[in-house]
């Protein structure tokens, strides 16, 4: 087993700064780098097909910049370079997070017909006012052409979740500068703004959310990822979402393991659901929290017709709506029942609430077998900080575990810490030493529970004062109110103990495999042999190789 350090890493912050790193609201905004100058960029869309034109909207204090475009896959391939491109500073509206920046296009280029599907990192570099270079990163996706794709995997990037967590401009679906006192999260976020720092590229030593510290009893919770973010000038949410922390690790692993992988955005799924049709296997990874009704339809129909969906991801939580041809994402979340127009004469099934809200009538388990409201936090803060770091295995004879050498009761992925920081689960019961979903759990017919770990919806420790808690019981009370109509202590008691599962089930002519944890990709990043083997078992079966 991995031996963990017993002290938190020190990033040079004072106690006040450490507190601000967790509780404060800090974000990227135009002008933040002051005298040094800065350069920012976004593209008009998330994804393009070969032959289409990408418009880059650039705002810079420098009169010109250079651009490099690199495909970020199993290996890095530089495909485009150009220097001496004219630029200027472009003003942004105060509420650019919700409204979009509205910058004019500065530079356009055409996606080459020979550029393979995947993620393309744009690096912009210009001269800062102090003589040192300034730079920024952006990312766009080259989606596959339509048609049959035997032997290829389609990975769907969690662009809805990227949008929800993007801190650039001051507001996202978590914190914000909206509302009468400029202190509310925004239920509307725009695609027309740069990605925050850390979403596209990260150094290898950037901390992940789950704690890599052996926490002694009565220790006040600490959040190294947020401390590191404040100390290094990265987004507070870099470890919660984005290509760099999540989606990239699966894509690189799969290409290096010899799989042929294409990449699409969730927005492709929404507007062009037939993009799935050519594939035997579709993959969803990482922190994958925000979905539209249409995206779910695309996956459900694909699986019913014989497709195979593999989800190595956690926290299937919120329904969103897209507006302005996909330019804005709407999610009222905790304020949905009081503010979302869907509750005032609209179609309430499309309310931007938790999928498990009874009025929506479409729990997450109906698509991927598991529900976020029965899972959630593990391995950080006061939520099972000393809990299991891997999935406790109950059915080692299942085909997914072939060749792993794993036994009943073993922990899958503990050394690489694949369990956390948010997980999805179901109500279950143990019979004869094996877990089964309860009759009212919402589990699809034929679902097998392969592994189960513990999680929590609340931070609860009599030894930790409330002012030192970050998560507290707010999410638990929201879940209680969502499921049972009231956030009472009695209802909180029903929901506060969660779990995370690996499940497998048939649907129609197809099949779904779901390892319900955000951190599965950590096992691929850290080269965990058993996690890699399970991943390959799923891909091989779904591609017809086994």
XYZ file of N, CA, C and O in Angstrom, residues 137-259:
492
model
N -3.624 29.887 -22.721
C -3.960 28.639 -23.410
C -5.456 28.612 -23.719
O -6.274 29.111 -22.951
N -5.761 27.994 -24.826
C -7.157 27.722 -25.173
C -7.207 26.304 -25.740
O -6.165 25.703 -26.042
N -8.407 25.774 -25.862
C -8.571 24.408 -26.359
C -9.785 24.352 -27.270
O -10.814 24.956 -26.972
N -9.659 23.650 -28.380
C -10.835 23.344 -29.185
C -10.772 21.871 -29.567
O -9.714 21.234 -29.503
N -11.912 21.330 -29.947
C -12.034 19.910 -30.275
C -12.264 19.773 -31.774
O -13.060 20.524 -32.352
N -11.555 18.848 -32.387
C -11.873 18.457 -33.755
C -12.733 17.201 -33.662
O -12.266 16.145 -33.221
N -14.007 17.351 -34.023
C -14.955 16.242 -33.953
C -14.802 15.346 -35.175
O -14.356 15.796 -36.234
N -15.202 14.088 -35.058
C -15.065 13.172 -36.188
C -16.068 13.462 -37.300
O -17.140 14.032 -37.055
N -15.721 13.052 -38.502
C -16.664 13.097 -39.614
C -17.713 12.001 -39.408
O -17.440 10.989 -38.772
N -18.927 12.175 -39.953
C -19.948 11.127 -39.800
C -19.559 9.857 -40.553
O -18.694 9.890 -41.430
N -20.213 8.765 -40.161
C -19.958 7.498 -40.841
C -19.601 6.394 -39.870
O -19.376 6.633 -38.684
N -19.565 5.193 -40.359
C -19.278 4.016 -39.540
C -17.820 4.033 -39.102
O -16.919 4.331 -39.883
N -17.571 3.723 -37.809
C -16.220 3.768 -37.262
C -15.896 2.455 -36.547
O -15.746 2.434 -35.321
N -15.804 1.351 -37.259
C -15.511 0.085 -36.579
C -14.167 0.155 -35.869
O -13.190 0.684 -36.398
N -14.154 -0.376 -34.639
C -12.896 -0.440 -33.898
C -12.455 0.870 -33.274
O -11.390 0.940 -32.662
N -13.273 1.928 -33.394
C -12.900 3.213 -32.815
C -13.795 3.531 -31.610
O -14.958 3.157 -31.546
N -13.221 4.240 -30.655
C -13.928 4.695 -29.457
C -14.269 6.178 -29.646
O -13.443 6.943 -30.149
N -15.459 6.578 -29.231
C -15.780 8.008 -29.179
C -15.781 8.451 -27.725
O -16.612 8.000 -26.935
N -14.845 9.313 -27.360
C -14.855 9.924 -26.037
C -15.614 11.242 -26.134
O -15.375 12.050 -27.036
N -16.533 11.451 -25.183
C -17.325 12.682 -25.158
C -16.818 13.565 -24.023
O -16.932 13.206 -22.851
N -16.231 14.705 -24.379
C -15.673 15.619 -23.374
C -16.795 16.281 -22.582
O -17.829 16.658 -23.137
N -16.565 16.442 -21.279
C -17.601 16.943 -20.360
C -17.693 18.468 -20.418
O -17.527 19.170 -19.411
N -18.014 18.996 -21.599
C -17.988 20.441 -21.795
C -19.053 21.171 -20.973
O -18.879 22.343 -20.627
N -20.158 20.504 -20.638
C -21.153 21.129 -19.772
C -20.594 21.403 -18.389
O -20.878 22.443 -17.777
N -19.782 20.487 -17.893
C -19.160 20.661 -16.579
C -18.012 21.670 -16.659
O -17.824 22.475 -15.744
N -17.242 21.649 -17.760
C -16.207 22.684 -17.934
C -16.833 24.071 -17.818
O -16.309 24.956 -17.138
N -17.948 24.263 -18.519
C -18.632 25.564 -18.514
C -19.087 25.943 -17.108
O -18.966 27.101 -16.693
N -19.634 24.968 -16.383
C -20.200 25.235 -15.067
C -19.150 25.708 -14.069
O -19.444 26.495 -13.166
N -17.916 25.204 -14.222
C -16.860 25.519 -13.253
C -15.930 26.641 -13.723
O -15.101 27.111 -12.941
N -16.013 27.050 -14.971
C -15.094 28.062 -15.493
C -15.233 29.368 -14.708
O -16.299 29.994 -14.705
N -14.174 29.789 -14.057
C -14.230 30.982 -13.203
C -13.920 32.275 -13.949
O -13.994 33.358 -13.370
N -13.576 32.206 -15.246
C -13.119 33.406 -15.952
C -14.232 34.458 -16.021
O -15.347 34.166 -16.456
N -13.915 35.659 -15.589
C -14.874 36.753 -15.610
C -15.620 36.947 -14.305
O -16.317 37.939 -14.123
N -15.494 35.975 -13.383
C -16.020 36.186 -12.036
C -17.197 35.346 -11.617
O -17.488 35.242 -10.436
N -17.928 34.740 -12.580
C -19.114 33.979 -12.187
C -19.154 32.617 -12.870
O -18.793 32.491 -14.042
N -19.600 31.622 -12.126
C -19.912 30.312 -12.696
C -21.129 29.775 -11.945
O -21.863 30.548 -11.332
N -21.346 28.462 -12.009
C -22.514 27.900 -11.319
C -22.240 27.630 -9.833
O -23.027 26.918 -9.178
N -21.157 28.192 -9.279
C -20.775 27.944 -7.881
C -20.612 29.224 -7.075
O -21.102 29.338 -5.967
N -19.857 30.160 -7.624
C -19.661 31.455 -6.987
C -19.819 32.512 -8.065
O -19.819 32.194 -9.259
N -19.951 33.774 -7.638
C -20.104 34.758 -8.689
C -20.164 36.186 -8.217
O -20.076 36.497 -7.028
N -20.328 37.057 -9.218
C -20.445 38.489 -8.979
C -21.786 38.981 -9.536
O -21.917 40.116 -9.974
N -22.789 38.095 -9.514
C -24.131 38.468 -9.972
C -25.024 38.722 -8.757
O -24.631 38.477 -7.614
N -26.240 39.210 -9.036
C -27.182 39.502 -7.965
C -27.005 40.915 -7.444
O -26.010 41.581 -7.729
N -27.951 41.378 -6.636
C -27.924 42.773 -6.151
C -26.679 43.117 -5.339
O -26.234 44.270 -5.347
N -26.121 42.137 -4.651
C -24.918 42.382 -3.854
C -23.649 41.818 -4.506
O -22.605 41.726 -3.871
N -23.763 41.423 -5.762
C -22.623 40.892 -6.527
C -21.931 39.733 -5.797
O -20.712 39.642 -5.763
N -22.740 38.855 -5.208
C -22.145 37.747 -4.457
C -22.821 36.407 -4.734
O -22.677 35.464 -3.968
N -23.582 36.326 -5.857
C -24.301 35.091 -6.155
C -23.674 34.364 -7.342
O -23.099 35.001 -8.232
N -23.817 33.029 -7.321
C -23.443 32.278 -8.525
C -24.398 32.641 -9.644
O -25.528 33.077 -9.407
N -23.967 32.432 -10.872
C -24.811 32.773 -12.013
C -25.505 31.528 -12.550
O -24.833 30.536 -12.846
N -26.845 31.570 -12.721
C -27.528 30.435 -13.335
C -27.305 30.367 -14.847
O -27.672 29.385 -15.480
N -26.717 31.412 -15.414
C -26.416 31.438 -16.850
C -24.917 31.659 -17.019
O -24.343 32.563 -16.407
N -24.281 30.803 -17.820
C -22.854 30.989 -18.128
C -22.661 30.915 -19.640
O -23.331 30.149 -20.331
N -21.731 31.718 -20.126
C -21.510 31.855 -21.562
C -20.298 31.050 -22.017
O -19.302 30.941 -21.294
N -20.399 30.549 -23.253
C -19.240 29.894 -23.878
C -18.262 30.920 -24.444
O -17.119 30.577 -24.743
N -18.715 32.162 -24.593
C -17.916 33.175 -25.292
C -17.012 33.930 -24.315
O -17.129 35.133 -24.104
N -16.100 33.183 -23.727
C -15.100 33.736 -22.802
C -13.952 32.747 -22.727
O -14.113 31.555 -23.037
N -12.787 33.207 -22.290
C -11.647 32.282 -22.182
C -11.884 31.220 -21.108
O -12.730 31.370 -20.230
N -11.096 30.150 -21.202
C -11.061 29.164 -20.119
C -10.185 29.706 -19.001
O -9.194 30.388 -19.235
N -10.541 29.372 -17.771
C -9.735 29.817 -16.635
C -8.408 29.059 -16.595
O -8.226 28.031 -17.244
N -7.480 29.601 -15.827
C -6.127 29.056 -15.793
C -6.094 27.697 -15.091
O -6.513 27.560 -13.951
N -5.600 26.693 -15.818
C -5.540 25.332 -15.302
C -6.501 24.380 -15.975
O -6.417 23.172 -15.774
N -7.434 24.887 -16.787
C -8.379 23.999 -17.475
C -7.767 23.345 -18.708
O -8.158 22.242 -19.076
N -6.812 24.019 -19.354
C -6.239 23.505 -20.600
C -4.909 22.802 -20.352
O -4.629 21.765 -20.942
N -4.089 23.375 -19.484
C -2.752 22.815 -19.220
C -2.420 22.986 -17.746
O -2.784 23.992 -17.130
N -1.709 21.991 -17.198
C -1.303 22.009 -15.790
C 0.078 21.398 -15.638
O 0.434 20.471 -16.380
N 0.859 21.850 -14.649
C 2.091 21.117 -14.328
C 1.766 19.765 -13.716
O 0.690 19.575 -13.137
N 2.691 18.818 -13.868
C 2.432 17.442 -13.403
C 2.204 17.348 -11.896
O 1.561 16.417 -11.417
N 2.747 18.296 -11.134
C 2.645 18.198 -9.678
C 1.413 18.915 -9.113
O 1.277 19.058 -7.905
N 0.503 19.367 -9.961
C -0.700 20.039 -9.466
C -1.514 19.068 -8.613
O -1.831 17.967 -9.067
N -1.863 19.431 -7.369
C -2.616 18.502 -6.516
C -4.001 18.201 -7.093
O -4.627 19.054 -7.711
N -4.468 16.978 -6.870
C -5.849 16.624 -7.170
C -6.682 16.853 -5.907
O -6.124 17.098 -4.827
N -8.001 16.761 -6.022
C -8.846 17.080 -4.865
C -8.690 16.067 -3.725
O -8.506 16.455 -2.574
N -8.783 14.752 -3.976
C -8.674 13.815 -2.846
C -7.345 13.969 -2.117
O -6.291 14.128 -2.735
N -7.426 13.909 -0.805
C -6.245 14.153 0.021
C -5.211 13.046 -0.127
O -5.541 11.863 -0.058
N -3.963 13.453 -0.321
C -2.849 12.503 -0.324
C -2.065 12.664 0.975
O -0.832 12.661 0.990
N -2.799 12.831 2.063
C -2.225 13.041 3.390
C -2.933 12.096 4.353
O -4.161 11.961 4.298
N -2.171 11.428 5.220
C -2.770 10.607 6.270
C -3.206 11.545 7.388
O -2.372 12.064 8.136
N -4.497 11.793 7.470
C -5.001 12.843 8.348
C -5.123 12.314 9.784
O -5.927 11.422 10.050
N -4.337 12.855 10.722
C -4.476 12.414 12.118
C -5.827 12.824 12.685
O -6.461 13.755 12.184
N -6.294 12.133 13.740
C -7.576 12.503 14.346
C -7.608 13.974 14.765
O -6.584 14.553 15.136
N -8.796 14.565 14.686
C -9.073 15.938 15.116
C -8.360 16.995 14.278
O -8.296 18.154 14.671
N -7.823 16.595 13.119
C -7.166 17.564 12.249
C -8.203 18.463 11.578
O -9.184 17.974 11.024
N -7.963 19.773 11.641
C -8.841 20.694 10.918
C -8.660 20.457 9.422
O -7.539 20.382 8.927
N -9.755 20.296 8.663
C -9.609 20.009 7.233
C -8.811 21.075 6.490
O -8.910 22.264 6.784
N -7.999 20.611 5.552
C -7.254 21.507 4.661
C -7.514 21.051 3.222
O -7.880 19.908 2.972
N -7.305 21.974 2.297
C -7.622 21.733 0.881
C -6.415 22.112 0.032
O -6.362 23.204 -0.535
N -5.421 21.201 -0.051
C -4.181 21.544 -0.753
C -4.391 22.022 -2.187
O -3.660 22.894 -2.657
N -5.406 21.483 -2.887
C -5.584 21.909 -4.278
C -5.962 23.386 -4.369
O -5.496 24.101 -5.258
N -6.788 23.854 -3.436
C -7.160 25.268 -3.465
C -6.019 26.154 -2.971
O -5.816 27.261 -3.481
N -5.258 25.670 -2.004
C -4.089 26.432 -1.544
C -3.075 26.581 -2.686
O -2.516 27.665 -2.907
N -2.837 25.488 -3.396
C -1.906 25.529 -4.528
C -2.404 26.489 -5.606
O -1.631 27.251 -6.183
N -3.712 26.466 -5.863
C -4.290 27.346 -6.883
C -4.036 28.808 -6.550
O -3.601 29.595 -7.400
N -4.295 29.194 -5.295
C -4.074 30.585 -4.893
C -2.589 30.941 -4.951
O -2.215 32.022 -5.421
N -1.741 30.005 -4.515
C -0.299 30.287 -4.470
C 0.320 30.410 -5.863
O 1.310 31.132 -6.038
N -0.248 29.730 -6.854
C 0.374 29.686 -8.181
C -0.378 30.464 -9.248
O 0.038 30.489 -10.406
N -1.508 31.094 -8.879
C -2.251 31.878 -9.843
C -3.131 31.064 -10.766
O -3.466 31.509 -11.865
N -3.517 29.861 -10.334
C -4.442 29.049 -11.122
C -5.873 29.241 -10.615
O -6.104 29.760 -9.522
N -6.829 28.786 -11.413
C -8.222 28.898 -11.025
C -8.501 28.084 -9.769
O -7.980 26.975 -9.603
N -9.362 28.610 -8.917
C -9.794 27.873 -7.735
C -10.437 26.540 -8.110
O -10.419 25.590 -7.341
N -10.994 26.460 -9.327
C -11.723 25.267 -9.753
C -10.929 24.397 -10.728
O -11.509 23.498 -11.359
N -9.616 24.619 -10.861
C -8.830 23.843 -11.840
C -8.928 22.344 -11.586
O -8.886 21.537 -12.526
N -9.031 21.942 -10.300
C -9.042 20.512 -9.964
C -10.445 19.933 -9.966
O -10.623 18.739 -9.758
N -11.460 20.775 -10.214
C -12.839 20.314 -10.233
C -13.314 19.959 -11.631
O -14.294 19.224 -11.783
N -12.655 20.498 -12.663
C -13.136 20.276 -14.016
C -12.034 20.642 -15.000
O -10.969 21.116 -14.627
N -12.324 20.406 -16.276
C -11.408 20.829 -17.328
C -10.677 19.678 -17.997
O -10.570 18.575 -17.460
N -10.174 19.975 -19.171
C -9.417 19.011 -19.955
C -8.183 18.538 -19.201
O -7.880 17.349 -19.149
N -7.457 19.461 -18.586
C -6.153 19.133 -18.000
C -6.276 18.188 -16.810
O -5.458 17.278 -16.654
N -7.281 18.370 -15.976
C -7.407 17.537 -14.771
C -8.092 16.202 -15.033
O -7.845 15.236 -14.305
N -8.940 16.126 -16.054
C -9.775 14.933 -16.211
C -9.725 14.292 -17.595
O -9.084 13.264 -17.792
N -10.409 14.896 -18.549
C -10.637 14.238 -19.842
C -9.337 13.835 -20.530
O -9.260 12.797 -21.188
N -8.295 14.657 -20.385
C -7.030 14.401 -21.093
C -6.395 13.088 -20.671
O -5.758 12.411 -21.486
N -6.557 12.699 -19.401
C -5.850 11.509 -18.905
C -6.389 10.225 -19.532
O -5.625 9.295 -19.803
N -7.696 10.182 -19.761
C -8.230 9.003 -20.455
C -7.797 9.011 -21.916
O -7.389 7.976 -22.461
N -7.907 10.148 -22.565
C -7.603 10.229 -23.991
C -6.154 9.813 -24.257
O -5.875 9.014 -25.159
N -5.233 10.322 -23.454
C -3.813 9.971 -23.638
C -3.579 8.492 -23.354
O -2.858 7.816 -24.091
N -4.160 7.995 -22.257
C -4.000 6.578 -21.921
C -4.464 5.697 -23.068
O -3.784 4.750 -23.479
N -5.671 5.981 -23.580
C -6.257 5.113 -24.600
C -5.412 5.116 -25.870
O -5.173 4.060 -26.472
N -4.940 6.275 -26.281
C -4.110 6.317 -27.488
C -2.793 5.584 -27.267
O -2.321 4.847 -28.145
N -2.191 5.766 -26.104
C -0.918 5.093 -25.823
C -1.097 3.584 -25.706
O -0.166 2.824 -25.971
N -2.304 3.151 -25.311
C -2.582 1.712 -25.188
C -2.956 1.091 -26.537
O -3.248 -0.104 -26.603
N -2.963 1.915 -27.582
C -3.206 1.379 -28.921
C -4.626 1.486 -29.419
O -4.945 0.968 -30.497
N -5.505 2.139 -28.646
C -6.883 2.317 -29.103
C -6.962 3.498 -30.066
O -6.203 4.457 -29.963
